[in-house]
Structures are given as structure tokens and as C-alpha cells.
Short mmCIF file of C-alpha atoms in Angstrom, two decimals:
data_model
loop_
_atom_site.label_atom_id
_atom_site.label_comp_id
_atom_site.label_asym_id
_atom_site.label_seq_id
_atom_site.Cartn_x
_atom_site.Cartn_y
_atom_site.Cartn_z
CA MET N 257 -73.61 43.62 88.58
CA ASP N 258 -70.99 41.10 89.52
CA GLU N 259 -67.44 40.94 88.15
CA PHE N 260 -67.14 39.79 84.57
CA PRO N 261 -67.17 36.02 84.48
CA LEU N 262 -64.03 35.48 82.31
CA THR N 263 -63.53 31.90 83.09
CA GLU N 264 -66.99 31.00 82.18
CA PHE N 265 -66.84 33.09 79.00
CA LEU N 266 -63.83 31.40 77.81
CA SER N 267 -65.09 28.03 78.60
CA LEU N 268 -68.29 28.95 76.57
CA ILE N 269 -66.04 29.83 73.55
CA GLY N 270 -64.25 26.71 73.92
CA LEU N 271 -67.57 24.68 74.00
CA LEU N 272 -68.74 26.42 70.79
CA VAL N 273 -65.61 25.61 69.13
CA LEU N 274 -65.90 21.97 69.96
CA SER N 275 -69.55 22.18 68.92
CA GLY N 276 -68.50 23.41 65.59
CA PHE N 277 -65.91 20.74 65.25
CA PHE N 278 -68.60 17.88 65.82
CA SER N 279 -70.94 19.51 63.23
CA GLY N 280 -68.32 20.27 60.50
CA SER N 281 -66.62 16.72 60.99
CA GLU N 282 -70.17 15.00 60.82
CA THR N 283 -70.92 16.76 57.58
CA ALA N 284 -67.20 16.20 56.14
CA LEU N 285 -67.22 12.53 56.86
CA MET N 286 -70.77 11.80 55.47
CA THR N 287 -69.86 13.76 52.12
CA LEU N 288 -66.60 12.16 51.48
CA ASN N 289 -66.33 10.75 48.01
CA ARG N 290 -66.33 6.91 48.74
CA TYR N 291 -64.23 6.10 45.69
CA ARG N 292 -61.58 8.73 46.44
CA LEU N 293 -61.64 7.68 49.98
CA ARG N 294 -61.05 4.07 49.00
CA HIS N 295 -58.21 4.98 46.47
CA ARG N 296 -56.54 7.29 49.06
CA ALA N 297 -56.84 4.40 51.70
CA GLU N 298 -55.19 1.85 49.31
CA GLN N 299 -52.43 4.14 48.77
CA GLY N 300 -51.46 4.14 52.51
CA HIS N 301 -53.02 7.53 53.83
CA ARG N 302 -53.48 7.06 57.32
CA GLY N 303 -56.32 9.54 57.78
CA ALA N 304 -58.26 7.95 54.83
CA ILE N 305 -57.65 4.52 56.50
CA LEU N 306 -59.17 5.53 59.70
CA ALA N 307 -62.01 7.56 58.07
CA ARG N 308 -62.85 4.47 56.00
CA ARG N 309 -63.15 2.30 59.06
CA LEU N 310 -65.25 4.63 60.93
CA LEU N 311 -67.67 4.75 58.09
CA GLU N 312 -67.99 1.10 57.86
CA ARG N 313 -70.54 1.53 60.76
CA PRO N 314 -72.04 4.83 60.34
CA ASP N 315 -74.61 4.09 63.12
CA LYS N 316 -71.66 4.05 65.84
CA LEU N 317 -69.89 7.09 64.19
CA ILE N 318 -73.13 9.05 64.00
CA GLY N 319 -73.94 8.20 67.65
CA LEU N 320 -70.33 9.31 68.94
CA ILE N 321 -70.70 12.50 67.05
CA LEU N 322 -74.00 13.41 68.23
CA LEU N 323 -73.25 12.50 71.73
CA GLY N 324 -70.40 14.88 71.73
CA ASN N 325 -72.23 17.62 70.00
CA ASN N 326 -75.25 17.39 72.38
CA PHE N 327 -73.09 17.35 75.42
CA VAL N 328 -71.18 20.37 74.51
CA ASN N 329 -74.38 22.33 73.22
CA ILE N 330 -76.20 21.48 76.52
CA LEU N 331 -73.06 22.46 78.67
CA ALA N 332 -72.84 25.74 76.57
CA SER N 333 -76.42 26.30 77.36
CA SER N 334 -75.85 26.01 81.07
CA LEU N 335 -72.79 28.07 81.00
CA ALA N 336 -74.65 30.95 79.09
CA THR N 337 -77.42 30.66 81.76
CA VAL N 338 -74.83 31.15 84.57
CA ILE N 339 -73.22 33.94 82.65
CA ALA N 340 -76.57 35.75 82.16
CA LEU N 341 -77.51 35.41 85.81
CA LYS N 342 -74.11 36.89 86.93
CA LEU N 343 -74.37 39.93 84.51
CA GLY N 344 -77.97 40.73 84.45
CA GLY N 345 -80.05 38.40 86.84
CA GLU N 346 -83.01 36.21 85.58
CA GLY N 347 -84.13 38.91 83.20
CA ALA N 348 -80.93 38.22 80.96
CA ILE N 349 -81.56 34.70 80.71
CA ALA N 350 -83.98 34.98 77.75
CA ILE N 351 -81.58 37.31 76.02
CA ALA N 352 -78.75 34.91 76.58
CA ALA N 353 -80.74 32.11 75.13
CA GLY N 354 -81.53 34.04 72.01
CA LEU N 355 -77.96 35.09 71.61
CA LEU N 356 -76.53 31.74 72.09
CA THR N 357 -79.01 30.21 69.70
CA LEU N 358 -78.03 32.84 66.90
CA VAL N 359 -74.14 32.15 67.94
CA ILE N 360 -74.43 28.36 67.53
CA LEU N 361 -76.42 28.67 64.56
CA ILE N 362 -73.82 30.83 62.57
CA PHE N 363 -70.51 29.76 64.18
CA ALA N 364 -71.12 26.20 65.28
CA GLU N 365 -73.66 24.80 62.53
CA VAL N 366 -73.84 26.81 59.35
CA THR N 367 -70.10 27.77 58.94
CA PRO N 368 -68.55 24.57 59.85
CA LYS N 369 -70.97 22.46 57.81
CA THR N 370 -70.56 24.76 54.58
CA MET N 371 -66.92 24.58 55.01
CA ALA N 372 -66.90 20.81 55.50
CA ALA N 373 -69.16 20.45 52.43
CA LEU N 374 -66.82 22.34 50.26
CA HIS N 375 -63.64 20.81 51.60
CA PRO N 376 -64.63 17.26 53.33
CA GLU N 377 -61.08 15.85 53.06
CA ARG N 378 -59.41 18.74 54.90
CA ILE N 379 -61.63 18.23 57.94
CA ALA N 380 -62.69 14.49 57.71
CA TYR N 381 -59.07 12.97 57.62
CA PRO N 382 -57.77 14.87 60.85
CA ALA N 383 -61.18 14.26 62.40
CA ALA N 384 -60.69 10.57 62.02
CA PHE N 385 -57.58 10.71 64.30
CA VAL N 386 -59.85 12.23 66.87
CA TYR N 387 -62.99 9.96 66.61
CA THR N 388 -60.86 6.65 66.45
CA PRO N 389 -59.69 6.78 70.03
CA LEU N 390 -62.58 8.61 71.35
CA LEU N 391 -64.98 5.72 69.89
CA LYS N 392 -62.79 3.28 71.90
CA ILE N 393 -63.04 5.36 75.18
CA LEU N 394 -66.77 5.95 74.85
CA GLN N 395 -67.56 2.58 73.33
CA PRO N 396 -69.88 1.60 76.40
CA VAL N 397 -71.81 4.79 76.24
CA VAL N 398 -72.17 4.63 72.49
CA TRP N 399 -72.88 0.90 72.41
CA SER N 400 -75.96 1.78 75.01
CA VAL N 401 -77.13 4.43 72.77
CA ASN N 402 -77.08 2.34 69.63
CA ILE N 403 -78.84 -0.57 71.33
CA ILE N 404 -81.73 1.68 71.99
CA THR N 405 -81.71 3.49 68.59
CA ASN N 406 -81.20 0.32 66.46
CA GLY N 407 -84.10 -1.28 68.27
CA LEU N 408 -86.35 1.55 67.29
CA LEU N 409 -84.95 1.35 63.76
CA ARG N 410 -85.82 -2.45 63.58
CA ALA N 411 -89.04 -1.76 64.81
CA LEU N 412 -89.67 0.56 61.88
CA GLY N 413 -88.27 -2.09 59.45
CA VAL N 414 -84.91 -0.80 59.04
CA ARG N 415 -81.71 -2.83 59.82
CA PRO N 416 -78.50 -0.62 60.22
CA GLU N 417 -76.31 -3.66 59.37
CA ASP N 418 -77.91 -3.89 55.88
CA GLN N 419 -76.66 -0.45 54.67
CA GLN N 420 -76.65 -0.14 51.04
CA GLY N 421 -73.58 -0.22 49.03
CA HIS N 422 -72.00 2.45 47.05
CA ALA N 423 -71.98 0.74 43.73
CA LEU N 424 -72.96 2.78 40.73
CA SER N 425 -75.40 1.82 38.22
CA GLN N 426 -74.31 1.99 34.40
CA GLU N 427 -76.30 5.30 34.04
CA GLU N 428 -74.58 6.95 37.02
CA LEU N 429 -71.25 5.93 35.99
CA ARG N 430 -71.79 7.37 32.65
CA THR N 431 -72.87 10.59 34.46
CA VAL N 432 -69.43 10.39 36.50
CA VAL N 433 -67.20 10.08 33.17
CA ASN N 434 -69.21 12.84 31.45
CA GLU N 435 -68.64 15.28 34.44
CA ALA N 436 -65.10 14.19 34.97
CA GLY N 437 -64.03 17.22 32.66
CA ALA N 438 -60.29 17.89 32.23
CA MET N 439 -59.58 15.07 34.75
CA ILE N 440 -60.12 12.53 31.81
CA PRO N 441 -58.79 13.44 28.28
CA GLU N 442 -61.47 13.65 25.93
CA ARG N 443 -60.40 10.75 23.81
CA SER N 444 -60.20 8.50 27.12
CA ARG N 445 -63.72 9.64 27.90
CA ASP N 446 -65.17 8.73 24.61
CA MET N 447 -63.52 5.34 24.88
CA LEU N 448 -65.04 4.81 28.42
CA LEU N 449 -68.37 5.78 27.41
CA ALA N 450 -68.06 3.52 24.32
CA ILE N 451 -67.19 0.62 26.42
CA LEU N 452 -70.36 1.25 28.49
CA ASP N 453 -72.36 1.44 25.13
CA LEU N 454 -71.51 -2.09 24.41
CA GLU N 455 -73.86 -3.44 27.09
CA ASN N 456 -76.56 -1.54 24.95
CA ALA N 457 -75.76 -2.97 21.53
CA THR N 458 -75.99 -6.19 19.80
CA VAL N 459 -73.90 -7.83 17.14
CA GLU N 460 -76.69 -7.18 14.55
CA ASP N 461 -76.13 -3.27 15.09
CA ILE N 462 -72.74 -3.51 13.63
CA MET N 463 -72.33 -6.63 11.65
CA ILE N 464 -71.93 -6.57 7.85
CA PRO N 465 -75.46 -7.46 6.38
CA ARG N 466 -75.65 -10.65 4.25
CA ASN N 467 -76.17 -8.68 1.12
CA GLU N 468 -72.72 -7.02 1.70
CA VAL N 469 -70.74 -9.83 2.80
CA GLU N 470 -67.92 -10.59 0.56
CA GLY N 471 -66.71 -14.14 0.22
CA ILE N 472 -65.69 -16.94 -2.07
CA ASP N 473 -68.20 -19.35 -3.66
CA LEU N 474 -66.74 -22.67 -4.85
CA ALA N 475 -69.81 -22.85 -7.28
CA ASP N 476 -68.12 -20.28 -9.25
CA PRO N 477 -65.68 -20.92 -12.02
CA GLU N 478 -61.96 -21.31 -10.82
CA GLU N 479 -61.06 -18.29 -12.86
CA ASP N 480 -63.46 -16.01 -11.16
CA ILE N 481 -62.57 -17.30 -7.70
CA ILE N 482 -58.93 -16.52 -8.44
CA ASN N 483 -59.78 -12.96 -9.71
CA ASP N 484 -61.93 -12.39 -6.48
CA LEU N 485 -59.04 -13.44 -4.45
CA LYS N 486 -56.85 -10.95 -6.11
CA ARG N 487 -59.33 -8.28 -5.80
CA SER N 488 -60.49 -8.75 -2.19
CA ASN N 489 -59.49 -6.06 0.23
CA TYR N 490 -60.19 -8.32 3.32
CA THR N 491 -57.80 -10.65 5.24
CA ARG N 492 -60.30 -13.10 6.27
CA LEU N 493 -63.04 -14.30 3.93
CA PRO N 494 -65.99 -16.64 4.31
CA LEU N 495 -66.05 -19.75 1.89
CA PHE N 496 -69.45 -20.75 0.47
CA ASP N 497 -70.67 -23.67 -1.56
CA GLY N 498 -73.55 -22.72 -3.70
CA GLY N 499 -74.73 -19.56 -1.81
CA LEU N 500 -74.64 -17.55 1.37
CA ASP N 501 -76.83 -20.16 3.11
CA ASN N 502 -74.16 -22.98 2.71
CA VAL N 503 -70.99 -21.56 4.60
CA ILE N 504 -68.08 -24.00 4.61
CA GLY N 505 -65.67 -22.05 6.82
CA VAL N 506 -63.41 -18.95 6.90
CA PHE N 507 -59.99 -18.67 5.51
CA HIS N 508 -57.14 -16.42 5.95
CA ALA N 509 -56.10 -14.55 2.73
CA ARG N 510 -52.30 -15.02 3.16
CA ASN N 511 -52.81 -18.69 3.11
CA THR N 512 -53.99 -18.46 -0.65
CA LEU N 513 -50.51 -17.15 -1.96
CA ASN N 514 -49.55 -20.67 -2.98
CA VAL N 515 -53.08 -21.66 -4.03
CA LEU N 516 -53.30 -19.00 -6.91
CA ASN N 517 -50.41 -20.64 -8.58
CA ASP N 518 -51.91 -24.15 -8.48
CA ARG N 519 -54.42 -23.94 -11.20
CA GLY N 520 -56.94 -26.89 -11.21
CA GLN N 521 -56.76 -27.44 -7.46
CA VAL N 522 -57.96 -23.94 -6.13
CA LYS N 523 -61.14 -25.15 -4.68
CA GLU N 524 -59.54 -28.27 -2.88
CA HIS N 525 -56.89 -26.04 -1.48
CA LEU N 526 -59.55 -23.50 -0.23
CA ARG N 527 -61.46 -26.24 1.29
CA GLY N 528 -58.28 -27.37 3.04
CA ILE N 529 -57.27 -24.17 4.61
CA ALA N 530 -60.74 -23.06 5.72
CA ARG N 531 -61.52 -22.93 9.43
CA THR N 532 -64.85 -24.16 10.70
CA PRO N 533 -67.13 -21.35 10.96
CA TYR N 534 -67.72 -19.69 14.14
CA TYR N 535 -71.32 -18.83 14.74
CA VAL N 536 -72.80 -15.96 16.69
CA PRO N 537 -76.48 -15.58 17.59
CA GLU N 538 -77.86 -12.26 16.39
CA GLY N 539 -78.91 -11.09 19.93
CA THR N 540 -75.56 -11.27 21.62
CA ARG N 541 -74.43 -8.02 23.32
CA LEU N 542 -71.34 -6.42 21.93
CA TYR N 543 -69.49 -6.66 25.35
CA GLN N 544 -70.45 -10.65 25.77
CA GLN N 545 -69.18 -10.98 22.09
CA LEU N 546 -65.93 -9.35 22.69
CA ILE N 547 -65.13 -11.91 25.65
CA ASN N 548 -66.50 -14.69 23.35
CA PHE N 549 -64.08 -13.83 20.61
CA GLN N 550 -61.33 -13.69 23.25
CA ARG N 551 -62.35 -17.22 24.67
CA ALA N 552 -62.65 -18.85 21.24
CA LYS N 553 -59.48 -17.10 19.90
CA ARG N 554 -61.36 -16.07 16.89
CA ARG N 555 -61.69 -12.77 14.89
CA VAL N 556 -64.61 -13.52 12.42
CA GLY N 557 -68.08 -14.69 13.47
CA LEU N 558 -71.03 -15.47 11.21
CA VAL N 559 -74.26 -13.96 12.72
CA VAL N 560 -77.31 -16.25 12.54
CA ASP N 561 -80.79 -15.71 13.62
CA GLU N 562 -83.00 -18.07 15.75
CA TYR N 563 -83.60 -20.29 12.70
CA GLY N 564 -79.96 -20.84 12.08
CA ASP N 565 -80.26 -18.58 8.83
CA PHE N 566 -76.95 -16.59 7.92
CA GLN N 567 -77.56 -12.99 8.58
CA GLY N 568 -74.26 -11.25 8.40
CA LEU N 569 -70.71 -11.17 9.43
CA ILE N 570 -69.11 -9.52 12.58
CA THR N 571 -65.31 -9.09 13.11
CA LEU N 572 -63.13 -8.33 16.14
CA ALA N 573 -61.99 -5.36 14.23
CA ASP N 574 -65.53 -3.98 13.93
CA LEU N 575 -66.13 -4.57 17.41
CA LEU N 576 -62.87 -2.80 18.61
CA GLU N 577 -63.81 0.08 16.45
CA GLU N 578 -66.98 0.56 18.55
CA ILE N 579 -64.59 1.48 21.36
CA VAL N 580 -61.57 3.15 19.96
CA GLY N 581 -63.12 4.56 16.82
CA GLU N 582 -62.31 4.01 13.34
CA PHE N 583 -58.79 2.71 12.47
CA THR N 584 -58.26 4.89 9.31
CA THR N 585 -56.68 8.16 9.41
CA ASP N 586 -58.78 9.93 6.73
CA PRO N 587 -62.11 10.61 8.02
CA ALA N 588 -63.63 10.14 4.42
CA ASP N 589 -62.12 6.86 4.22
CA SER N 590 -63.72 5.83 7.69
CA TYR N 591 -67.36 6.33 6.13
CA PRO N 592 -67.33 5.64 2.32
CA GLU N 593 -70.99 5.73 2.60
CA ILE N 594 -71.16 9.37 3.00
CA TYR N 595 -69.70 11.35 0.34
CA ARG N 596 -69.52 14.49 -1.86
CA GLY N 597 -71.84 14.86 -4.97
CA GLU N 598 -70.71 16.64 -8.14
CA GLU N 599 -72.28 19.88 -7.05
CA GLY N 600 -70.62 19.54 -3.71
CA SER N 601 -73.69 18.38 -1.76
CA LEU N 602 -73.33 15.48 0.96
CA LEU N 603 -74.73 12.20 -0.30
CA ILE N 604 -75.40 9.38 1.92
CA ASP N 605 -75.60 5.66 1.16
CA CYS N 606 -78.76 4.43 2.92
CA ALA N 607 -77.02 1.02 3.61
CA ILE N 608 -75.18 2.93 6.29
CA SER N 609 -76.00 1.83 9.71
CA VAL N 610 -77.62 4.10 11.98
CA ARG N 611 -74.80 3.96 14.56
CA GLU N 612 -72.03 4.76 12.22
CA LEU N 613 -74.44 7.67 10.62
CA ASN N 614 -74.70 9.07 14.23
CA ARG N 615 -70.87 8.76 14.88
CA ALA N 616 -69.89 10.54 11.58
CA MET N 617 -72.62 13.25 11.65
CA HIS N 618 -72.81 13.54 15.34
CA TRP N 619 -76.39 12.74 15.20
CA LYS N 620 -78.66 11.02 17.96
CA LEU N 621 -81.02 9.11 15.55
CA PRO N 622 -82.75 6.10 17.70
CA THR N 623 -80.72 2.88 17.27
CA ARG N 624 -83.34 0.49 18.96
CA GLY N 625 -85.27 0.11 15.88
CA PRO N 626 -84.25 -0.27 12.24
CA LYS N 627 -80.44 -0.73 11.95
CA THR N 628 -79.78 1.11 8.64
CA LEU N 629 -80.92 4.58 7.46
CA ASN N 630 -82.88 2.81 4.67
CA GLY N 631 -84.99 0.99 7.25
CA LEU N 632 -85.23 4.03 9.48
CA ILE N 633 -86.64 6.05 6.54
CA ILE N 634 -89.19 3.34 5.48
CA ASP N 635 -90.26 2.98 9.03
CA TYR N 636 -90.77 6.73 9.58
CA LEU N 637 -92.86 7.22 6.14
CA GLU N 638 -94.31 3.66 6.13
CA THR N 639 -93.80 3.38 2.35
CA ILE N 640 -90.99 3.33 -0.04
CA PRO N 641 -90.83 7.08 -1.17
CA GLN N 642 -90.29 8.53 -4.53
CA PRO N 643 -87.11 10.25 -5.49
CA GLY N 644 -87.52 13.88 -4.62
CA THR N 645 -89.36 13.39 -1.64
CA SER N 646 -88.06 15.54 1.52
CA LEU N 647 -88.18 14.46 5.28
CA LYS N 648 -86.90 15.38 8.70
CA LEU N 649 -85.43 12.67 10.81
CA ASP N 650 -84.92 13.92 14.25
CA ASP N 651 -84.80 17.53 12.73
CA HIS N 652 -82.06 16.70 10.22
CA PRO N 653 -83.44 17.54 6.63
CA LEU N 654 -83.13 14.98 3.81
CA GLU N 655 -84.24 14.39 0.25
CA ILE N 656 -84.65 11.09 -1.34
CA ILE N 657 -82.32 11.03 -4.41
CA GLN N 658 -82.50 7.21 -5.57
CA THR N 659 -84.77 4.25 -4.82
CA ASP N 660 -85.61 0.96 -6.35
CA GLU N 661 -88.57 -1.29 -5.76
CA THR N 662 -87.64 -2.58 -2.27
CA ALA N 663 -85.26 0.12 -0.78
CA VAL N 664 -84.16 3.78 -0.60
CA LYS N 665 -80.66 3.92 -2.08
CA THR N 666 -79.41 7.44 -1.70
CA VAL N 667 -80.33 10.57 0.26
CA LYS N 668 -79.08 14.08 0.10
CA TYR N 669 -78.44 15.93 3.26
CA LEU N 670 -79.83 19.38 3.31
CA GLY N 671 -78.33 20.66 6.45
CA LYS N 672 -75.15 22.54 7.11
CA ALA N 673 -73.21 20.46 9.40
CA THR N 674 -71.01 17.83 7.80
CA PRO N 675 -68.57 15.15 9.26
CA PHE N 676 -65.44 16.30 7.22
CA GLY N 677 -64.51 18.83 4.77
#
């Protein structure tokens, strides 16, 4: 047996370290969070800036890494063969090959790649300082390799320069927000998700339906108009002339303070202060309507269908509540359609919208069909039920309490969970 080949052995260890570096840095760079990388780069982090530049052309980066990794692995195999010949002759070559495979697998592949997958930034940013000058030095070799590989890829119908971007879809962004955990406060997370939901809802989902719109009708006696103005809880009111189908405009209640004292001229004054109606098609997405309100500098819109018929009223406040939640401080005031009966049971006015009911009760009733609880019940039963009828909507037990000839008026919730005490 010859003298132990210390130089070759130390060289082999050095090559294994390099192999582990190439393997680990490849995984680290490819698993970097692209949005965090962009954020760090915009903050001026030098390693992030270099890593981002390298990842702009992943074909060049991968070519460089694989060139280095294969070179050191082949050189390590040759050194292992030399060491085996010196220590045990030709019979030791097979043993050396097996041991080298195991060592490379454990110490130069699995371990560094696992570490890189768990902590990509710790490895990727320092590695970027190595690969940036190395890519410039080996540019001719990498270019030659890429010419061949890119030609093969094009033959297979793949164009490396047309790499897909990293833009997230709406559902993917929703998943990111949901999984942010403690990184985003719960209140902020709910608001972000609500903004995403604006794309899925239309104005008819949150509008005040036509039969619930409170306004002033000029066809009424002047005394009734004055009383209605005094009792109104709204700051902006629609002005009608002969019914809901003839809207003249919308006026601000504060502008009626002087009108109330000018008997005999109330109707003329209301016509004078009324602003031209702002109409909104019923299929308009909430996000688009938010932009439309901003552009038109309006706060109230009259929702009309495809025939131009008045269907309901939507306000900027209603739209903003879809994002930030109800503005009232008392939960019971936020949902007046949900209240306690005399015996303590929970009663629900079936005119409540499905979206509000879901928000108040933390339910997940479908919102793509009927817009109110009354519509949902009738759609489910396919008839107007009699009082005392029990049913389950999405496993939520309800009992019909009050109906009339055309609609379900009130139901009792038979479950345990309640929105407020």
C-alpha cells in the first residue's frame, strides 16, 4: 500500500464543499420569494439586487451552476479513483465509487439543498456575489452551452425568453393574505379580503331595494313632506314626483333647513336644491362603482335595470362598509334586521341581504343567486311556505314565523351561534 494521498484527499473534500455550494445555492436562488426579493432589492440590499439580476435570465444562471457543479463532481470522481488506486489498487475503485456516491448524495446534495429550501435568503444573497463575477468570467462557455440548450428547447416549442411572470391571480392573492397569519393584523387582513371580494359582487348585492328606499314625493301634501323631512334619518334623499318611477334628483337634508320655514314654497325649493340623478347599471361591479363614485364626485347612485327602471339605491357609505365593516359601534345597531324576540329567540327579517346575513352570523350562504333571505328561502322551497314550516339552509335550522301572499317576512333561527349577545 502506498503512502496515504493526503493532498488528493484534501482536494476531494474541497471539491465536495464546492459541489454542496453549487447544489445549495441553486435551490436557494430558485426558491426565493420573488416579492420579498423585489422588496429587499428596492430597499437597496446589494445581495438582493444581484440575485434579482441573475434570476432575470434563469437559463444563464442554471447553465453556470450546472457547469460548475458537473465540473467539480467529475473532478471529484477522478480524484476518488486516483485515491482508490493508491490505497487499494483496481479492486478498490468500485468501493470508492459507491462511497463517493453516498457522500455526494448526503453532503453535497440532500443536506445543502434542504438547508437552502428552509433558509433560501441566507444562501442565495451571498451566492449572488460569487455568481455575478463568475458569470462574466465564464460568459463564453455559458453562452455556448445556452446556444445548444436553447436550440433544443425551441425545437420542443419552448422559448426561454418568454418565461412566465410571477403575477398572482385573485384567488392566489387571497391565499397569500389568509396565510399571512400574524404578519398582517386580523382587521387589516379582513379589509384586504373585502377589497378582493369587490370584484365578485355587484351593486345589486348591496343596494337598498326599491321597496325600502326612503325619499320625498312631490305628489304628497306639503305638510306630509315637511313631516317626512323632519323624521328622515338620512343625509341624502331622492326626490320623486308621482312615484318611484319618476325620479327628479337627489338632495342633501342640510339644505332643507330654510325650506321648512317657508310654507307654500317647499316643493319649489326642493326642486331647486335637487341635484341631477346619478344612475348606475345594476350589473356594475362594486370595485368599478367605487372608482365611478370617485370620478363623478357623487355619494348616491340610483340603480336601474337594462330597461331603465329604478331598482334601488346605493350609497358610497354602503360600499365602504363592504371594505371596513359597519360604521356603528353597537353590533345590534349594525344589523337591525336581526333582533331578539320576547322569549329570547333570534328573529331575522327576511328582507336582509344574504351578504349582510353571512357577515352578521358568520355563515357562508350562496350569494350568486337570490340577494335576500326571503328570495333564498323561496328559491329553496320553490313555494311560499306556511308559518311553522322548518327548513335548513346550508345546515342552519330556521323556522318560518311570518309570511304574506308574496313573501316570507320573518324567520326564527333555531341554532346556537348568535352574532351578538
